[in-house]
Amino acid sequence: MILILGGTGEARQLAEALTTREVPVVSSLAGRVARPRLPVGEVRVGGFGGPEGLALYLREHRIEAVVDATHPFAERIGANAVKAAELTKTPLLRLARPGWQPGPGDVWHWADDLAEAARMLPDLGKRVFLTSGRQGLPAFAHLDDLWFLIRCVDPPAPPLPRRHELILARGPYEVAAERELLGRVDVLVTKDSGGAQTSAKLTAARELNIPVLLVRRPERSGTETAATVPEAVEWVLHR
């Protein structure tokens, strides 16, 4: 049995590819999205109870290998997976889509975390398109002089910026629609999630010459890494 720590498009693609090859798979979702897109095969929802709880799950379910295909900013589960794999001597692969790279015409600024992004933001614009996820919104809640167009999948909990408009939507997004939204703002704030599903906003920002404030990915441990689903499939099959 292979455990996929999921919640991403790559995780769903991997579950489908392995199931097609008759490799038994269980996909684990954190349960933070109200209506998640479910992968094929067996699915469990919810946390494990830290690295020790995950290690217990690996032992009890005789997991032969783990693929961490969570979001690039899912730091906690990533760290827990590393520790649990060490405790149980279970092979672990990190499936991580490449980050975005600037191209000609891009006006990008980088922040190490959301707090630094909030400090940099007032110098970049007064009207902000904020797509950094609902859990990070409190980092911007004190910026009363700015107006925010906030996009999330699910309704966020307070605190939120005082002056804001909320859009609830799930990607993928089209460039034309992103261009319309960005026409209302001065600056785009997002995380370096990578991938094509939400990259249309970067194309639209380039076309409109709007600056982008990107939050760098957190550092991960030296876990073996695959950049694509086919690479991850080969890794699993060789196990």
Short mmCIF file of C-alpha atoms in Angstrom, two decimals:
data_model
loop_
_atom_site.label_atom_id
_atom_site.label_comp_id
_atom_site.label_asym_id
_atom_site.label_seq_id
_atom_site.Cartn_x
_atom_site.Cartn_y
_atom_site.Cartn_z
CA MET A 1 0.00 0.00 0.00
CA ILE A 2 1.24 3.48 -0.95
CA LEU A 3 0.24 6.51 1.09
CA ILE A 4 -0.15 9.75 -0.86
CA LEU A 5 -0.29 12.91 1.22
CA GLY A 6 -2.49 14.85 -1.14
CA GLY A 7 -4.72 17.81 -1.78
CA THR A 8 -3.05 18.91 -5.03
CA GLY A 9 -3.72 18.20 -8.67
CA GLU A 10 -0.47 16.26 -8.86
CA ALA A 11 -1.60 14.06 -5.97
CA ARG A 12 -4.85 13.23 -7.77
CA GLN A 13 -2.98 12.48 -10.99
CA LEU A 14 -0.57 10.22 -9.13
CA ALA A 15 -3.38 8.31 -7.42
CA GLU A 16 -5.05 7.73 -10.78
CA ALA A 17 -1.81 6.66 -12.47
CA LEU A 18 -0.93 4.18 -9.74
CA THR A 19 -4.46 2.79 -9.50
CA THR A 20 -4.44 2.22 -13.25
CA ARG A 21 -1.28 0.17 -12.72
CA GLU A 22 -3.05 -1.80 -9.94
CA VAL A 23 -0.85 -0.34 -7.22
CA PRO A 24 -2.91 -0.07 -3.99
CA VAL A 25 -3.12 3.55 -2.89
CA VAL A 26 -4.65 5.51 -0.04
CA SER A 27 -4.78 9.30 -0.38
CA SER A 28 -4.80 11.47 2.74
CA LEU A 29 -6.43 14.92 2.70
CA ALA A 30 -6.04 17.48 5.47
CA GLY A 31 -9.73 18.39 5.43
CA ARG A 32 -9.17 22.16 5.31
CA VAL A 33 -11.27 22.61 2.16
CA ALA A 34 -15.03 22.19 2.54
CA ARG A 35 -15.59 20.38 -0.78
CA PRO A 36 -12.25 18.90 -1.85
CA ARG A 37 -11.71 17.29 -5.21
CA LEU A 38 -11.39 13.63 -4.36
CA PRO A 39 -8.84 11.34 -6.03
CA VAL A 40 -9.62 7.85 -7.25
CA GLY A 41 -9.04 5.02 -4.82
CA GLU A 42 -9.21 4.95 -1.05
CA VAL A 43 -9.32 8.32 0.72
CA ARG A 44 -8.90 9.37 4.35
CA VAL A 45 -9.56 12.89 5.64
CA GLY A 46 -8.03 14.57 8.69
CA GLY A 47 -4.76 14.80 10.55
CA PHE A 48 -2.67 11.97 11.95
CA GLY A 49 -1.76 13.48 15.31
CA GLY A 50 1.76 14.65 14.59
CA PRO A 51 4.73 12.60 13.39
CA GLU A 52 4.18 9.89 16.00
CA GLY A 53 0.56 9.46 14.90
CA LEU A 54 1.61 9.28 11.27
CA ALA A 55 4.29 6.72 12.15
CA LEU A 56 1.66 4.62 13.93
CA TYR A 57 -0.57 4.81 10.84
CA LEU A 58 2.31 3.67 8.62
CA ARG A 59 2.95 0.67 10.82
CA GLU A 60 -0.69 -0.34 11.35
CA HIS A 61 -1.58 -0.11 7.66
CA ARG A 62 1.69 -1.64 6.44
CA ILE A 63 2.47 1.33 4.23
CA GLU A 64 5.36 0.45 1.91
CA ALA A 65 6.18 3.99 0.75
CA VAL A 66 4.95 7.56 1.21
CA VAL A 67 4.65 10.27 -1.43
CA ASP A 68 4.30 13.77 -0.01
CA ALA A 69 2.36 15.52 -2.78
CA THR A 70 0.97 18.28 -0.58
CA HIS A 71 0.96 21.99 -1.41
CA PRO A 72 4.43 23.58 -1.55
CA PHE A 73 3.53 25.66 1.52
CA ALA A 74 2.19 22.75 3.62
CA GLU A 75 5.16 22.87 5.98
CA ARG A 76 3.77 20.99 8.97
CA ILE A 77 2.68 17.81 7.23
CA GLY A 78 5.92 17.82 5.25
CA ALA A 79 8.00 17.92 8.42
CA ASN A 80 5.79 15.27 10.04
CA ALA A 81 6.22 13.00 7.02
CA VAL A 82 10.01 13.26 7.21
CA LYS A 83 10.02 12.40 10.92
CA ALA A 84 7.53 9.54 10.56
CA ALA A 85 9.48 8.07 7.66
CA GLU A 86 12.63 8.17 9.77
CA LEU A 87 10.88 6.51 12.71
CA THR A 88 9.51 3.68 10.58
CA LYS A 89 12.26 3.41 7.95
CA THR A 90 9.63 3.99 5.25
CA PRO A 91 10.77 5.28 1.84
CA LEU A 92 9.59 8.88 1.33
CA LEU A 93 9.36 10.91 -1.88
CA ARG A 94 8.48 14.59 -2.15
CA LEU A 95 6.46 15.33 -5.32
CA ALA A 96 6.91 19.09 -5.78
CA ARG A 97 5.95 21.00 -8.89
CA PRO A 98 8.61 23.53 -9.95
CA GLY A 99 8.18 27.09 -8.77
CA TRP A 100 7.34 29.94 -11.12
CA GLN A 101 10.12 31.75 -12.95
CA PRO A 102 9.89 35.38 -14.14
CA GLY A 103 9.97 36.07 -17.85
CA PRO A 104 10.46 39.16 -20.02
CA GLY A 105 8.15 41.95 -18.93
CA ASP A 106 7.48 40.58 -15.45
CA VAL A 107 7.78 42.99 -12.52
CA TRP A 108 8.27 40.67 -9.56
CA HIS A 109 9.20 41.36 -5.95
CA TRP A 110 10.03 38.58 -3.49
CA ALA A 111 9.22 38.20 0.21
CA ASP A 112 10.44 35.44 2.51
CA ASP A 113 7.07 35.08 4.25
CA LEU A 114 3.65 36.71 4.57
CA ALA A 115 4.79 39.07 7.31
CA GLU A 116 7.52 40.48 5.07
CA ALA A 117 5.04 40.72 2.19
CA ALA A 118 2.73 42.80 4.39
CA ARG A 119 5.60 45.15 5.24
CA MET A 120 6.55 45.57 1.58
CA LEU A 121 3.03 45.97 0.25
CA PRO A 122 2.28 49.67 1.02
CA ASP A 123 5.20 50.73 -1.19
CA LEU A 124 3.86 48.77 -4.17
CA GLY A 125 0.22 49.84 -4.38
CA LYS A 126 -2.97 50.85 -2.59
CA ARG A 127 -5.35 48.40 -4.24
CA VAL A 128 -4.33 44.77 -3.83
CA PHE A 129 -5.39 41.48 -5.42
CA LEU A 130 -4.60 39.01 -2.62
CA THR A 131 -4.49 35.30 -3.54
CA SER A 132 -2.23 33.94 -0.81
CA GLY A 133 -4.86 31.65 0.80
CA ARG A 134 -7.37 32.22 3.55
CA GLN A 135 -5.15 31.05 6.40
CA GLY A 136 -2.61 33.80 5.72
CA LEU A 137 -5.05 36.70 5.65
CA PRO A 138 -4.44 37.84 9.26
CA ALA A 139 -0.95 38.94 8.19
CA PHE A 140 -2.58 41.74 6.19
CA ALA A 141 -5.44 42.60 8.56
CA HIS A 142 -3.71 45.68 10.02
CA LEU A 143 -3.22 47.44 6.67
CA ASP A 144 -6.18 49.80 7.00
CA ASP A 145 -4.95 52.22 4.32
CA LEU A 146 -5.08 49.57 1.59
CA TRP A 147 -8.04 48.03 -0.23
CA PHE A 148 -7.99 44.28 -0.90
CA LEU A 149 -9.67 42.11 -3.48
CA ILE A 150 -9.37 38.72 -1.74
CA ARG A 151 -9.87 35.40 -3.50
CA CYS A 152 -10.23 32.13 -1.56
CA VAL A 153 -11.76 28.72 -2.12
CA ASP A 154 -13.70 28.75 1.17
CA PRO A 155 -14.91 31.65 3.36
CA PRO A 156 -12.07 32.94 5.55
CA ALA A 157 -12.27 33.51 9.29
CA PRO A 158 -11.37 36.88 10.83
CA PRO A 159 -9.30 38.89 11.25
CA LEU A 160 -9.44 40.28 7.72
CA PRO A 161 -8.35 43.59 6.25
CA ARG A 162 -10.95 46.24 7.10
CA ARG A 163 -11.39 47.39 3.49
CA HIS A 164 -11.90 44.38 1.27
CA GLU A 165 -14.06 42.56 -1.26
CA LEU A 166 -14.21 38.76 -1.14
CA ILE A 167 -14.38 36.38 -4.09
CA LEU A 168 -14.93 32.66 -3.48
CA ALA A 169 -13.62 30.67 -6.45
CA ARG A 170 -11.53 27.65 -7.33
CA GLY A 171 -9.07 27.38 -10.22
CA PRO A 172 -8.10 26.81 -12.92
CA TYR A 173 -8.57 30.40 -14.06
CA GLU A 174 -8.57 31.95 -17.53
CA VAL A 175 -6.23 34.80 -18.50
CA ALA A 176 -9.09 36.98 -19.74
CA ALA A 177 -10.94 36.74 -16.42
CA GLU A 178 -7.75 37.37 -14.46
CA ARG A 179 -7.01 40.41 -16.61
CA GLU A 180 -10.44 41.83 -15.74
CA LEU A 181 -9.81 41.39 -12.00
CA LEU A 182 -6.30 42.80 -12.16
CA GLY A 183 -7.63 45.85 -13.97
CA ARG A 184 -9.14 46.85 -10.62
CA VAL A 185 -5.89 46.81 -8.61
CA ASP A 186 -2.32 48.13 -8.43
CA VAL A 187 -0.49 45.00 -7.26
CA LEU A 188 -0.91 41.22 -7.06
CA VAL A 189 0.14 39.26 -3.95
CA THR A 190 0.49 35.48 -4.18
CA LYS A 191 2.58 32.53 -3.06
CA ASP A 192 5.03 30.76 -5.35
CA SER A 193 2.75 27.75 -5.69
CA GLY A 194 3.95 26.88 -9.18
CA GLY A 195 1.98 24.92 -11.74
CA ALA A 196 -0.42 25.96 -14.48
CA GLN A 197 -3.71 25.88 -12.56
CA THR A 198 -3.31 29.37 -11.08
CA SER A 199 -0.62 30.87 -13.29
CA ALA A 200 -3.03 32.82 -15.49
CA LYS A 201 -2.92 35.72 -13.03
CA LEU A 202 0.83 36.07 -13.65
CA THR A 203 0.27 36.24 -17.40
CA ALA A 204 -2.42 38.87 -16.90
CA ALA A 205 -0.18 40.89 -14.57
CA ARG A 206 2.58 40.84 -17.19
CA GLU A 207 0.21 42.03 -19.89
CA LEU A 208 -1.05 44.88 -17.68
CA ASN A 209 2.42 45.75 -16.34
CA ILE A 210 1.20 45.21 -12.77
CA PRO A 211 3.81 44.36 -10.13
CA VAL A 212 3.62 40.96 -8.43
CA LEU A 213 4.67 40.34 -4.84
CA LEU A 214 5.52 36.66 -4.43
CA VAL A 215 6.14 34.78 -1.20
CA ARG A 216 9.02 32.33 -1.48
CA ARG A 217 8.48 28.68 -0.71
CA PRO A 218 9.60 27.47 2.71
CA GLU A 219 12.76 25.42 2.82
CA ARG A 220 12.25 21.66 2.87
CA SER A 221 14.58 18.97 4.15
CA GLY A 222 16.81 16.94 1.87
CA THR A 223 14.08 14.43 1.02
CA GLU A 224 14.33 12.76 -2.39
CA THR A 225 12.22 14.85 -4.78
CA ALA A 226 10.35 14.34 -8.04
CA ALA A 227 9.20 17.28 -10.16
CA THR A 228 6.55 15.45 -12.21
CA VAL A 229 3.93 12.76 -11.76
CA PRO A 230 5.65 10.33 -14.21
CA GLU A 231 8.84 10.62 -12.15
CA ALA A 232 6.87 9.81 -8.99
CA VAL A 233 5.19 6.83 -10.68
CA GLU A 234 8.58 5.41 -11.65
CA TRP A 235 9.86 5.91 -8.11
CA VAL A 236 6.90 4.00 -6.68
CA LEU A 237 7.14 1.17 -9.19
CA HIS A 238 10.81 0.69 -8.37
CA ARG A 239 9.86 0.22 -4.72
#
